[in-house]
Every structure is written in structure tokens, then in C-alpha cells.
Amino acid sequence: MSIVPTQYARLLDELIARGIAFACYFLPFNAKPTLIVENNEPAELLSYGDLDGENGFVFAPFTISNEKPLLLFRSKNIYSGFVDDISMPISGVAVNGNNSAYSTTQELYDSTFRCFMDLLKSGRFAKLVLSRKLVIDRHIKSIGKVFLNANKAYPSAFTYLVNAPKSGLWLGATPELLLKGDGDSFQTVALAGTMPVSGDSTDYSWSEKDCEEQQLVADYISDRLALCGVANVEKNGPITIKAGNIVHLKTTFKFATDGNIGVGRLVDTLHPTPAVCGLPKEEARQYIIETEQHNREYYTGFAGIVSSNKETELYVNLRCMKVEAQQLSLFAGGGITAKSEGEREWKETNHKLRTLQSIIEADY
Ligand SMILES: C=C(O[C@H]1C=CC=C(C(=O)O)[C@@H]1O)C(=O)O
């Protein structure tokens, strides 16, 4: 039976209050939510490649560890649409964190930015993505409502709410596709470069730095697909796309694998792209982990549906927050190249943070 979303928000709040592990999501331009409820905990995978042949909802971290594994919700308790009657597991295990989070100050951001710049200017890296964390008090009572409002405000985004013991409670509304396809043909995107939306204008003049930063992501995707043995890639773009209060440059890649390359292998090949990590990839990932003062956890990982015989649809986990009992930790970052300016990059992360802040602050 279908019900009004307010009751649905209450249902999600009840799952959270009972500590039940679940994943709920809206695909882009789809007004129907899907809810997957675990009786216990989601499965934990320790490599992206292990996704080959799997089915379920995936919640993956920036980098996999025993503490922050790749979570796979394989439960058959799947509810489509605004349902009111679900079979509630008796008791849950999820916890809401310990409120120990702190914000990245502009001073700390600037000093990390300078370290990044030294290595970019010396040529050790071509690109690095620097991120920050903004911790705010959790005045809101209903996370279910924030989730539904995020979907209303950003219908073109992939919007999710995930609760599990290893990840904690996360909410996001991301514009960045990582991988979509049916096993035979797939698509991915190179999304980078950011400007604030300017009125009704569709005519944006992109800086050399933004174009270069996006081109690095596009070239990386072409190279990685070639490395995987993908021969014919149809490339379209870059075009300007709107994501809430900001615009990005996007190039779309479509390619056929004829069933020869599994989803796990493709994800392992692509993630993390230089839209969220850097170049060269493994060195950049290691440097980011060592240098950023916060743990990214599931921010800049990915989330979505993986399927061995139907449609896989995975999104990069951006414009997201971790929800704790008294605090919300919001994450945002930006691509840095040798041409970057610290003040502009900081402002860019402010624009990105507004995406979720405006929903949190909205008067429901
Ligand atoms: C890393 C983020 O954005 C990425 C995606 C689009 C544009 C980006 C940029 O312009 O820097 C980033 O690469 C984020 O939103 O936290």
C-alpha cells in the first residue's frame, strides 16, 4: 500500500532508532525509493574486484580496510515505493558514532593545500584532490525527512541513506556516475571543474585550470579502459551540467564489453578516478591518506546497485554526510593542479557544502 512520504520518513527514522542495517535510495529522475533491510549486518568485502558476480546494494569506502570494508546489502527484503508495511527485524546492531568529529579549519586546509602545491609544482603529481570536513550540530530530528527532501531538491542526483555498524549512518545526493550498464555495455563519466550557477545562463566560460583538471580525468578514463582491453569507446563532451547550486564539466564514455569484463574488475580499474583522488593514482591515494587530517571513510567511495544479470548503477559518494547522535559531518573536496589558488579552492568547497547544508537548514 502506498502512503505519504511523511510516514515513510517515520519508517526510516524507526529503522535508524532500532539500529537496523538498511540502504534506501532514489535513482536519478526516479520518484520511487527502494529500501533494502538486513536481518543482521551487510556482507563485508575486502577488495573492489570481489564485486564480480555479486548482486545487491554496495556502499564502498575511498579505500578499503578492515575497519571500513566494502559493504554489500544482499538481503532479499527489498521494498519498492513508499511502503508502510515492512517486516522489521527484531533488533539491530547499528550504532550512531561517538561525536568525536571536528571541522577542518581554513588554516589547516591552507597548510595542506601548500603541501599539495609543492608536489604538484615539482611534477610529482599532475593532480590531487584535497578535501575537508565540516562538523555541525545536529538540530534536526528526522533524518528520514532530510533524505526525502534531498531527493525532492535534487531529482537528478542519486540520493541514498545507508545505516550499518561498520559505516555508521550516511546520507548523500551525488551527481557523479561511476558505472552503469547491463553486463554487455556500460557508461561512465569524467566529472570535474566547478563554478557557481549563474542565473539562467547556460553559457559558462571555463578557466584553463578547470578544463585541464577535467581533461586529466577524461584521459585517465580512456587510459584505464584501454588497459582493461575495452576497444571501442564512444566519448561525448565535455558539456556543462548543473548539480544544485553549482555546475561541472562532464564527458560521457559509452563502451561494450560483450560480457567479458566483470563489474568488479571495471570498478577496480576506474576507482578512485582523479575526480576524487589524483595522478598517479596509487601514489596520490597514499599521499592523501597520509596528509589529510581526517579519514574520508565512505566519502569519495561509491554507492549503488550491483547486478550480475540486470542493470548495475554505481555513483561516486559526493555531497554526503555522516550522521552521528549530536553531530553531522559534511564532506567536500576539489581537484588541485599546479594552476590552483588556495582561496578559490576553499570557496569551491563552500559551494559544494551548501548542497546539503541548504536541505538541513530548510524549514520543513
Ligand atoms: C570531490 C568533489 O567533487 C569532484 C566532482 C566534481 C567536481 C570536482 C572539482 O571541480 O574539483 C571534484 O573533482 C566533491 O564534491 O567533494
mmCIF file of C-alpha atoms and ligand atoms in Angstrom:
data_model
loop_
_atom_site.group_PDB
_atom_site.id
_atom_site.type_symbol
_atom_site.label_atom_id
_atom_site.label_comp_id
_atom_site.label_asym_id
_atom_site.label_seq_id
_atom_site.Cartn_x
_atom_site.Cartn_y
_atom_site.Cartn_z
ATOM 1 C CA MET A 1 0.000 0.000 0.000
ATOM 2 C CA SER A 2 1.358 3.427 -0.800
ATOM 3 C CA ILE A 3 1.483 6.156 1.810
ATOM 4 C CA VAL A 4 2.517 9.801 2.000
ATOM 5 C CA PRO A 5 6.274 10.398 2.350
ATOM 6 C CA THR A 6 5.947 11.743 5.929
ATOM 7 C CA GLN A 7 5.034 8.252 7.087
ATOM 8 C CA TYR A 8 7.864 6.858 5.008
ATOM 9 C CA ALA A 9 10.282 9.280 6.712
ATOM 10 C CA ARG A 10 8.991 7.958 10.057
ATOM 11 C CA LEU A 11 9.597 4.393 8.942
ATOM 12 C CA LEU A 12 13.219 5.228 8.075
ATOM 13 C CA ASP A 13 13.623 7.047 11.415
ATOM 14 C CA GLU A 14 12.341 3.953 13.187
ATOM 15 C CA LEU A 15 14.845 1.708 11.410
ATOM 16 C CA ILE A 16 17.606 4.115 12.496
ATOM 17 C CA ALA A 17 16.328 4.297 16.079
ATOM 18 C CA ARG A 18 16.227 0.498 16.296
ATOM 19 C CA GLY A 19 19.763 0.226 14.934
ATOM 20 C CA ILE A 20 18.717 -1.850 11.936
ATOM 21 C CA ALA A 21 21.088 -2.066 8.973
ATOM 22 C CA PHE A 22 19.445 -0.852 5.758
ATOM 23 C CA ALA A 23 20.029 1.009 2.496
ATOM 24 C CA CYS A 24 17.407 3.246 0.901
ATOM 25 C CA TYR A 25 17.897 5.076 -2.394
ATOM 26 C CA PHE A 26 16.363 7.043 -5.256
ATOM 27 C CA LEU A 27 17.902 6.573 -8.721
ATOM 28 C CA PRO A 28 18.223 9.838 -10.686
ATOM 29 C CA PHE A 29 14.868 11.127 -12.018
ATOM 30 C CA ASN A 30 13.045 8.294 -10.287
ATOM 31 C CA ALA A 31 10.437 9.345 -7.727
ATOM 32 C CA LYS A 32 10.177 5.835 -6.222
ATOM 33 C CA PRO A 33 12.508 4.874 -3.369
ATOM 34 C CA THR A 34 13.910 1.370 -2.912
ATOM 35 C CA LEU A 35 14.568 0.058 0.582
ATOM 36 C CA ILE A 36 16.752 -2.960 1.423
ATOM 37 C CA VAL A 37 16.556 -4.149 5.030
ATOM 38 C CA GLU A 38 19.102 -6.543 6.521
ATOM 39 C CA ASN A 39 18.145 -9.005 9.245
ATOM 40 C CA ASN A 40 21.677 -8.798 10.562
ATOM 41 C CA GLU A 41 24.623 -6.973 9.023
ATOM 42 C CA PRO A 42 25.553 -6.406 5.367
ATOM 43 C CA ALA A 43 28.351 -8.592 3.979
ATOM 44 C CA GLU A 44 31.880 -7.195 4.102
ATOM 45 C CA LEU A 45 34.184 -7.435 1.090
ATOM 46 C CA LEU A 46 37.862 -6.596 1.213
ATOM 47 C CA SER A 47 38.521 -5.862 -2.455
ATOM 48 C CA TYR A 48 36.598 -3.971 -5.152
ATOM 49 C CA GLY A 49 37.228 -6.840 -7.569
ATOM 50 C CA ASP A 50 35.185 -9.145 -5.307
ATOM 51 C CA LEU A 51 32.074 -7.416 -6.691
ATOM 52 C CA ASP A 52 32.295 -9.622 -9.803
ATOM 53 C CA GLY A 53 29.162 -11.776 -9.983
ATOM 54 C CA GLU A 54 27.576 -10.135 -6.937
ATOM 55 C CA ASN A 55 24.044 -8.734 -6.553
ATOM 56 C CA GLY A 56 22.859 -6.147 -4.073
ATOM 57 C CA PHE A 57 23.408 -2.626 -2.787
ATOM 58 C CA VAL A 58 27.045 -1.584 -2.433
ATOM 59 C CA PHE A 59 28.473 1.010 -0.057
ATOM 60 C CA ALA A 60 32.210 1.317 -0.660
ATOM 61 C CA PRO A 61 34.827 3.453 1.090
ATOM 62 C CA PHE A 62 37.511 5.630 -0.553
ATOM 63 C CA THR A 63 39.994 2.968 0.458
ATOM 64 C CA ILE A 64 39.140 -0.471 1.848
ATOM 65 C CA SER A 65 40.293 -1.541 5.328
ATOM 66 C CA ASN A 66 39.093 -3.995 7.990
ATOM 67 C CA GLU A 67 37.538 -1.064 9.881
ATOM 68 C CA LYS A 68 35.905 0.410 6.763
ATOM 69 C CA PRO A 69 35.188 -2.507 4.415
ATOM 70 C CA LEU A 70 33.105 -2.519 1.261
ATOM 71 C CA LEU A 71 29.558 -3.247 2.447
ATOM 72 C CA LEU A 72 27.205 -5.368 0.353
ATOM 73 C CA PHE A 73 23.499 -5.456 1.247
ATOM 74 C CA ARG A 74 22.419 -8.804 -0.211
ATOM 75 C CA SER A 75 19.134 -9.063 1.719
ATOM 76 C CA LYS A 76 16.033 -10.237 -0.149
ATOM 77 C CA ASN A 77 13.891 -7.894 1.991
ATOM 78 C CA ILE A 78 13.536 -5.298 -0.755
ATOM 79 C CA TYR A 79 10.655 -2.801 -0.786
ATOM 80 C CA SER A 80 9.884 -0.612 -3.783
ATOM 81 C CA GLY A 81 7.935 2.670 -3.451
ATOM 82 C CA PHE A 82 6.548 4.441 -0.374
ATOM 83 C CA VAL A 83 5.609 1.297 1.558
ATOM 84 C CA ASP A 84 4.296 1.358 5.132
ATOM 85 C CA ASP A 85 4.366 -2.303 5.985
ATOM 86 C CA ILE A 86 7.724 -3.990 6.216
ATOM 87 C CA SER A 87 8.846 -6.975 8.202
ATOM 88 C CA MET A 88 11.002 -5.294 10.847
ATOM 89 C CA PRO A 89 13.911 -7.333 12.153
ATOM 90 C CA ILE A 90 13.553 -7.743 15.916
ATOM 91 C CA SER A 91 16.693 -5.977 16.940
ATOM 92 C CA GLY A 92 19.502 -4.181 15.215
ATOM 93 C CA VAL A 93 23.177 -3.640 15.792
ATOM 94 C CA ALA A 94 23.997 -0.335 14.095
ATOM 95 C CA VAL A 95 25.425 2.463 16.191
ATOM 96 C CA ASN A 96 25.386 6.173 15.549
ATOM 97 C CA GLY A 97 29.005 7.034 16.217
ATOM 98 C CA ASN A 98 30.669 8.822 19.072
ATOM 99 C CA ASN A 99 30.522 12.546 18.178
ATOM 100 C CA SER A 100 34.261 12.950 18.177
ATOM 101 C CA ALA A 101 34.415 14.696 14.814
ATOM 102 C CA TYR A 102 35.989 18.109 14.228
ATOM 103 C CA SER A 103 35.875 20.562 11.308
ATOM 104 C CA THR A 104 38.830 21.289 9.044
ATOM 105 C CA THR A 105 39.774 24.908 9.784
ATOM 106 C CA GLN A 106 40.684 27.186 6.878
ATOM 107 C CA GLU A 107 44.163 27.423 8.391
ATOM 108 C CA LEU A 108 44.617 23.643 8.306
ATOM 109 C CA TYR A 109 43.134 23.482 4.789
ATOM 110 C CA ASP A 110 45.593 26.176 3.616
ATOM 111 C CA SER A 111 48.632 24.448 5.076
ATOM 112 C CA THR A 112 47.633 21.111 3.489
ATOM 113 C CA PHE A 113 46.948 22.981 0.228
ATOM 114 C CA ARG A 114 50.525 24.338 0.315
ATOM 115 C CA CYS A 115 51.954 20.813 0.805
ATOM 116 C CA PHE A 116 49.852 19.612 -2.162
ATOM 117 C CA MET A 117 51.025 22.578 -4.298
ATOM 118 C CA ASP A 118 54.717 21.880 -3.628
ATOM 119 C CA LEU A 119 54.354 18.367 -5.010
ATOM 120 C CA LEU A 120 52.185 19.491 -7.934
ATOM 121 C CA LYS A 121 54.678 22.199 -8.916
ATOM 122 C CA SER A 122 57.610 19.803 -8.601
ATOM 123 C CA GLY A 123 55.826 17.495 -11.051
ATOM 124 C CA ARG A 124 55.480 14.554 -8.644
ATOM 125 C CA PHE A 125 51.711 14.702 -9.100
ATOM 126 C CA ALA A 126 49.663 16.042 -12.030
ATOM 127 C CA LYS A 127 46.549 16.385 -9.877
ATOM 128 C CA LEU A 128 45.473 15.845 -6.264
ATOM 129 C CA VAL A 129 42.014 16.154 -4.723
ATOM 130 C CA LEU A 130 42.042 17.957 -1.392
ATOM 131 C CA SER A 131 39.023 17.520 0.864
ATOM 132 C CA ARG A 132 37.707 18.926 4.119
ATOM 133 C CA LYS A 133 35.147 18.096 6.744
ATOM 134 C CA LEU A 134 32.539 20.452 8.210
ATOM 135 C CA VAL A 135 31.002 19.351 11.510
ATOM 136 C CA ILE A 136 27.726 20.980 12.543
ATOM 137 C CA ASP A 137 25.329 20.395 15.421
ATOM 138 C CA ARG A 138 22.504 18.056 14.624
ATOM 139 C CA HIS A 139 19.421 20.134 15.404
ATOM 140 C CA ILE A 140 17.212 18.149 13.064
ATOM 141 C CA LYS A 141 15.195 15.309 14.488
ATOM 142 C CA SER A 142 14.164 13.389 11.368
ATOM 143 C CA ILE A 143 16.938 12.115 9.118
ATOM 144 C CA GLY A 144 14.235 10.342 7.084
ATOM 145 C CA LYS A 145 12.785 13.770 6.200
ATOM 146 C CA VAL A 146 16.182 15.220 5.265
ATOM 147 C CA PHE A 147 16.679 12.252 2.933
ATOM 148 C CA LEU A 148 13.281 12.708 1.249
ATOM 149 C CA ASN A 149 13.852 16.462 0.952
ATOM 150 C CA ALA A 150 17.274 15.870 -0.622
ATOM 151 C CA ASN A 151 15.559 13.772 -3.276
ATOM 152 C CA LYS A 152 12.938 16.479 -3.868
ATOM 153 C CA ALA A 153 15.572 19.227 -4.117
ATOM 154 C CA TYR A 154 17.950 17.241 -6.364
ATOM 155 C CA PRO A 155 15.850 14.885 -8.519
ATOM 156 C CA SER A 156 18.743 14.408 -10.961
ATOM 157 C CA ALA A 157 21.058 13.133 -8.183
ATOM 158 C CA PHE A 158 21.480 9.612 -6.850
ATOM 159 C CA THR A 159 20.177 10.037 -3.295
ATOM 160 C CA TYR A 160 20.816 7.453 -0.596
ATOM 161 C CA LEU A 161 20.542 6.772 3.115
ATOM 162 C CA VAL A 162 22.671 3.926 4.499
ATOM 163 C CA ASN A 163 22.896 2.549 8.026
ATOM 164 C CA ALA A 164 25.304 -0.206 9.079
ATOM 165 C CA PRO A 165 27.523 -0.938 12.094
ATOM 166 C CA LYS A 166 30.821 -0.576 10.201
ATOM 167 C CA SER A 167 29.906 2.594 8.276
ATOM 168 C CA GLY A 168 27.533 4.313 10.676
ATOM 169 C CA LEU A 169 24.671 6.367 9.194
ATOM 170 C CA TRP A 170 25.360 8.188 5.893
ATOM 171 C CA LEU A 171 23.230 10.358 3.623
ATOM 172 C CA GLY A 172 24.171 11.725 0.200
ATOM 173 C CA ALA A 173 22.851 13.232 -3.047
ATOM 174 C CA THR A 174 25.536 12.797 -5.676
ATOM 175 C CA PRO A 175 25.680 13.885 -9.338
ATOM 176 C CA GLU A 176 28.641 11.650 -10.344
ATOM 177 C CA LEU A 177 28.090 8.330 -12.100
ATOM 178 C CA LEU A 178 30.861 5.766 -11.619
ATOM 179 C CA LEU A 179 29.477 2.903 -13.701
ATOM 180 C CA LYS A 180 26.136 1.986 -15.273
ATOM 181 C CA GLY A 181 25.424 -0.962 -17.515
ATOM 182 C CA ASP A 182 23.843 -4.343 -18.121
ATOM 183 C CA GLY A 183 26.959 -6.540 -18.295
ATOM 184 C CA ASP A 184 27.390 -6.127 -22.060
ATOM 185 C CA SER A 185 27.555 -2.366 -22.423
ATOM 186 C CA PHE A 186 28.410 0.304 -19.886
ATOM 187 C CA GLN A 187 28.862 4.003 -19.382
ATOM 188 C CA THR A 188 30.913 6.156 -17.062
ATOM 189 C CA VAL A 189 31.669 9.882 -16.813
ATOM 190 C CA ALA A 190 34.558 12.268 -16.232
ATOM 191 C CA LEU A 191 33.101 14.926 -13.926
ATOM 192 C CA ALA A 192 35.317 17.777 -12.748
ATOM 193 C CA GLY A 193 35.604 21.553 -12.829
ATOM 194 C CA THR A 194 33.242 23.605 -10.693
ATOM 195 C CA MET A 195 31.588 27.044 -10.894
ATOM 196 C CA PRO A 196 28.641 28.531 -9.039
ATOM 197 C CA VAL A 197 25.385 28.576 -11.031
ATOM 198 C CA SER A 198 24.942 31.977 -12.627
ATOM 199 C CA GLY A 199 21.271 32.923 -13.035
ATOM 200 C CA ASP A 200 19.577 31.263 -16.001
ATOM 201 C CA SER A 201 22.765 31.277 -18.030
ATOM 202 C CA THR A 202 23.652 28.165 -19.986
ATOM 203 C CA ASP A 203 26.768 29.805 -21.361
ATOM 204 C CA TYR A 204 29.686 29.243 -18.999
ATOM 205 C CA SER A 205 33.221 30.271 -19.759
ATOM 206 C CA TRP A 206 35.518 27.709 -18.136
ATOM 207 C CA SER A 207 39.026 28.581 -16.918
ATOM 208 C CA GLU A 208 42.121 26.857 -18.257
ATOM 209 C CA LYS A 209 42.599 25.233 -14.825
ATOM 210 C CA ASP A 210 39.052 23.765 -14.819
ATOM 211 C CA CYS A 211 39.393 22.482 -18.407
ATOM 212 C CA GLU A 212 42.767 20.916 -17.649
ATOM 213 C CA GLU A 213 41.536 19.345 -14.418
ATOM 214 C CA GLN A 214 38.579 17.758 -16.224
ATOM 215 C CA GLN A 215 40.737 16.682 -19.182
ATOM 216 C CA LEU A 216 43.019 14.775 -16.781
ATOM 217 C CA VAL A 217 40.012 12.769 -15.572
ATOM 218 C CA ALA A 218 38.818 12.124 -19.138
ATOM 219 C CA ASP A 219 42.297 10.969 -20.251
ATOM 220 C CA TYR A 220 42.590 8.734 -17.181
ATOM 221 C CA ILE A 221 39.276 7.024 -18.030
ATOM 222 C CA SER A 222 40.332 6.459 -21.658
ATOM 223 C CA ASP A 223 43.675 5.006 -20.494
ATOM 224 C CA ARG A 224 42.158 2.755 -17.828
ATOM 225 C CA LEU A 225 39.509 1.366 -20.187
ATOM 226 C CA ALA A 226 42.222 0.612 -22.770
ATOM 227 C CA LEU A 227 44.216 -1.153 -20.069
ATOM 228 C CA CYS A 228 41.183 -3.367 -19.379
ATOM 229 C CA GLY A 229 41.032 -4.335 -23.046
ATOM 230 C CA VAL A 230 37.993 -2.188 -23.925
ATOM 231 C CA ALA A 231 38.359 -1.358 -27.626
ATOM 232 C CA ASN A 232 35.531 0.834 -28.882
ATOM 233 C CA VAL A 233 34.726 3.754 -26.616
ATOM 234 C CA GLU A 234 32.195 6.403 -27.648
ATOM 235 C CA LYS A 235 33.114 9.693 -25.999
ATOM 236 C CA ASN A 236 30.785 12.697 -25.732
ATOM 237 C CA GLY A 237 31.600 16.068 -24.205
ATOM 238 C CA PRO A 238 32.649 17.876 -22.235
ATOM 239 C CA ILE A 239 29.333 19.624 -21.596
ATOM 240 C CA THR A 240 28.274 21.807 -18.668
ATOM 241 C CA ILE A 241 25.846 20.175 -16.243
ATOM 242 C CA LYS A 242 24.050 21.635 -13.234
ATOM 243 C CA ALA A 243 24.256 19.943 -9.809
ATOM 244 C CA GLY A 244 22.230 22.018 -7.329
ATOM 245 C CA ASN A 245 23.877 25.421 -6.870
ATOM 246 C CA ILE A 246 26.962 24.582 -8.961
ATOM 247 C CA VAL A 247 27.905 23.467 -12.476
ATOM 248 C CA HIS A 248 30.506 20.925 -13.605
ATOM 249 C CA LEU A 249 32.141 19.784 -16.838
ATOM 250 C CA LYS A 250 31.124 16.280 -17.878
ATOM 251 C CA THR A 251 32.335 13.876 -20.564
ATOM 252 C CA THR A 252 30.364 10.645 -21.065
ATOM 253 C CA PHE A 253 32.026 7.376 -22.131
ATOM 254 C CA LYS A 254 29.968 4.502 -23.582
ATOM 255 C CA PHE A 255 31.572 1.161 -24.301
ATOM 256 C CA ALA A 256 30.817 -2.516 -24.923
ATOM 257 C CA THR A 257 32.466 -5.368 -23.062
ATOM 258 C CA ASP A 258 30.255 -8.144 -24.516
ATOM 259 C CA GLY A 259 30.128 -9.752 -21.118
ATOM 260 C CA ASN A 260 33.898 -10.304 -20.997
ATOM 261 C CA ILE A 261 34.764 -7.900 -18.180
ATOM 262 C CA GLY A 262 33.048 -8.139 -14.807
ATOM 263 C CA VAL A 263 31.690 -5.180 -12.846
ATOM 264 C CA GLY A 264 34.244 -5.795 -10.077
ATOM 265 C CA ARG A 265 37.153 -5.569 -12.484
ATOM 266 C CA LEU A 266 35.770 -2.402 -14.115
ATOM 267 C CA VAL A 267 35.224 -0.728 -10.741
ATOM 268 C CA ASP A 268 38.677 -1.763 -9.563
ATOM 269 C CA THR A 269 40.110 -0.283 -12.754
ATOM 270 C CA LEU A 270 38.294 3.041 -12.537
ATOM 271 C CA HIS A 271 38.019 3.787 -8.795
ATOM 272 C CA PRO A 272 39.209 6.168 -7.455
ATOM 273 C CA THR A 273 39.301 8.414 -10.525
ATOM 274 C CA PRO A 274 41.263 11.688 -10.458
ATOM 275 C CA ALA A 275 37.908 13.439 -9.876
ATOM 276 C CA VAL A 276 38.311 12.347 -6.232
ATOM 277 C CA CYS A 277 41.926 11.140 -5.870
ATOM 278 C CA GLY A 278 44.825 12.172 -8.133
ATOM 279 C CA LEU A 279 47.514 11.205 -10.608
ATOM 280 C CA PRO A 280 49.422 8.948 -10.493
ATOM 281 C CA LYS A 281 46.574 7.114 -8.789
ATOM 282 C CA GLU A 282 48.132 4.818 -6.176
ATOM 283 C CA GLU A 283 50.749 7.346 -5.053
ATOM 284 C CA ALA A 284 48.071 10.042 -4.852
ATOM 285 C CA ARG A 285 45.775 7.795 -2.809
ATOM 286 C CA GLN A 286 48.576 7.029 -0.364
ATOM 287 C CA TYR A 287 49.627 10.678 -0.115
ATOM 288 C CA ILE A 288 46.024 11.827 0.531
ATOM 289 C CA ILE A 289 45.548 9.219 3.275
ATOM 290 C CA GLU A 290 48.787 10.308 4.940
ATOM 291 C CA THR A 291 48.310 14.060 4.547
ATOM 292 C CA GLU A 292 44.628 14.880 5.077
ATOM 293 C CA GLN A 293 43.940 15.153 8.803
ATOM 294 C CA HIS A 294 40.520 13.484 8.611
ATOM 295 C CA ASN A 295 39.635 9.993 7.494
ATOM 296 C CA ARG A 296 37.451 10.183 4.371
ATOM 297 C CA GLU A 297 35.775 6.867 5.332
ATOM 298 C CA TYR A 298 32.946 6.431 2.767
ATOM 299 C CA TYR A 299 33.205 9.952 1.243
ATOM 300 C CA THR A 300 34.688 9.601 -2.311
ATOM 301 C CA GLY A 301 33.906 5.877 -2.225
ATOM 302 C CA PHE A 302 30.833 4.759 -4.172
ATOM 303 C CA ALA A 303 27.280 3.556 -3.653
ATOM 304 C CA GLY A 304 24.550 1.898 -5.684
ATOM 305 C CA ILE A 305 23.302 -1.300 -7.201
ATOM 306 C CA VAL A 306 25.465 -4.089 -8.495
ATOM 307 C CA SER A 307 23.933 -6.859 -10.579
ATOM 308 C CA SER A 308 25.338 -9.873 -12.393
ATOM 309 C CA ASN A 309 22.368 -10.223 -14.745
ATOM 310 C CA LYS A 310 20.492 -6.897 -14.678
ATOM 311 C CA GLU A 311 21.431 -3.211 -14.509
ATOM 312 C CA THR A 312 24.407 -2.120 -12.396
ATOM 313 C CA GLU A 313 24.273 1.550 -11.353
ATOM 314 C CA LEU A 314 27.019 2.942 -9.103
ATOM 315 C CA TYR A 315 27.663 6.558 -8.089
ATOM 316 C CA VAL A 316 30.694 8.272 -6.549
ATOM 317 C CA ASN A 317 29.870 9.224 -2.963
ATOM 318 C CA LEU A 318 29.974 13.054 -3.085
ATOM 319 C CA ARG A 319 27.776 15.743 -1.473
ATOM 320 C CA CYS A 320 27.371 13.475 1.511
ATOM 321 C CA MET A 321 27.440 13.468 5.298
ATOM 322 C CA LYS A 322 27.942 11.092 8.174
ATOM 323 C CA VAL A 323 25.186 11.372 10.765
ATOM 324 C CA GLU A 324 26.007 10.946 14.437
ATOM 325 C CA ALA A 325 23.860 11.307 17.547
ATOM 326 C CA GLN A 326 24.555 15.032 18.069
ATOM 327 C CA GLN A 327 26.605 15.968 15.016
ATOM 328 C CA LEU A 328 26.599 15.929 11.233
ATOM 329 C CA SER A 329 29.934 15.631 9.404
ATOM 330 C CA LEU A 330 29.721 17.033 5.884
ATOM 331 C CA PHE A 331 32.492 16.355 3.339
ATOM 332 C CA ALA A 332 33.618 18.261 0.243
ATOM 333 C CA GLY A 333 36.749 18.475 -1.845
ATOM 334 C CA GLY A 334 38.148 19.789 -5.073
ATOM 335 C CA GLY A 335 40.739 18.986 -7.692
ATOM 336 C CA ILE A 336 44.046 20.814 -7.256
ATOM 337 C CA THR A 337 46.573 21.292 -10.062
ATOM 338 C CA ALA A 338 49.733 23.419 -10.264
ATOM 339 C CA LYS A 339 47.459 26.269 -11.500
ATOM 340 C CA SER A 340 45.179 26.261 -8.402
ATOM 341 C CA GLU A 341 44.681 29.156 -5.979
ATOM 342 C CA GLY A 342 44.007 28.304 -2.322
ATOM 343 C CA GLU A 343 41.277 30.880 -1.639
ATOM 344 C CA ARG A 344 39.301 29.895 -4.745
ATOM 345 C CA GLU A 345 39.525 26.200 -3.874
ATOM 346 C CA TRP A 346 38.305 26.834 -0.320
ATOM 347 C CA LYS A 347 35.333 28.834 -1.692
ATOM 348 C CA GLU A 348 34.580 25.996 -4.116
ATOM 349 C CA THR A 349 34.280 23.545 -1.219
ATOM 350 C CA ASN A 350 31.914 26.037 0.487
ATOM 351 C CA HIS A 351 29.663 25.977 -2.591
ATOM 352 C CA LYS A 352 29.705 22.179 -2.593
ATOM 353 C CA LEU A 353 28.879 22.027 1.124
ATOM 354 C CA ARG A 354 25.845 24.289 0.517
ATOM 355 C CA THR A 355 24.202 21.450 -1.413
ATOM 356 C CA LEU A 356 23.390 19.539 1.756
ATOM 357 C CA GLN A 357 23.504 22.478 4.200
ATOM 358 C CA SER A 358 20.555 24.133 2.451
ATOM 359 C CA ILE A 359 18.490 20.959 2.900
ATOM 360 C CA ILE A 360 19.461 20.607 6.554
ATOM 361 C CA GLU A 361 18.626 24.250 7.274
ATOM 362 C CA ALA A 362 15.373 24.265 5.283
ATOM 363 C CA ASP A 363 12.224 24.761 7.280
ATOM 364 C CA TYR A 364 10.217 21.583 6.977
HETATM 365 C C1 LIG B 1 35.458 15.907 -4.844
HETATM 366 C C2 LIG B 1 34.303 16.528 -5.109
HETATM 367 O O1 LIG B 1 33.914 16.855 -6.384
HETATM 368 C C3 LIG B 1 34.534 16.309 -7.546
HETATM 369 C C4 LIG B 1 33.493 16.177 -8.576
HETATM 370 C C5 LIG B 1 33.145 17.250 -9.386
HETATM 371 C C6 LIG B 1 33.967 18.381 -9.416
HETATM 372 C C7 LIG B 1 35.137 18.427 -8.738
HETATM 373 C C8 LIG B 1 36.034 19.624 -8.804
HETATM 374 O O2 LIG B 1 35.698 20.576 -9.526
HETATM 375 O O3 LIG B 1 37.037 19.674 -8.119
HETATM 376 C C9 LIG B 1 35.657 17.250 -7.985
HETATM 377 O O4 LIG B 1 36.547 16.576 -8.826
HETATM 378 C C10 LIG B 1 33.332 16.869 -4.057
HETATM 379 O O5 LIG B 1 32.236 17.340 -4.389
HETATM 380 O O6 LIG B 1 33.624 16.661 -2.873
#
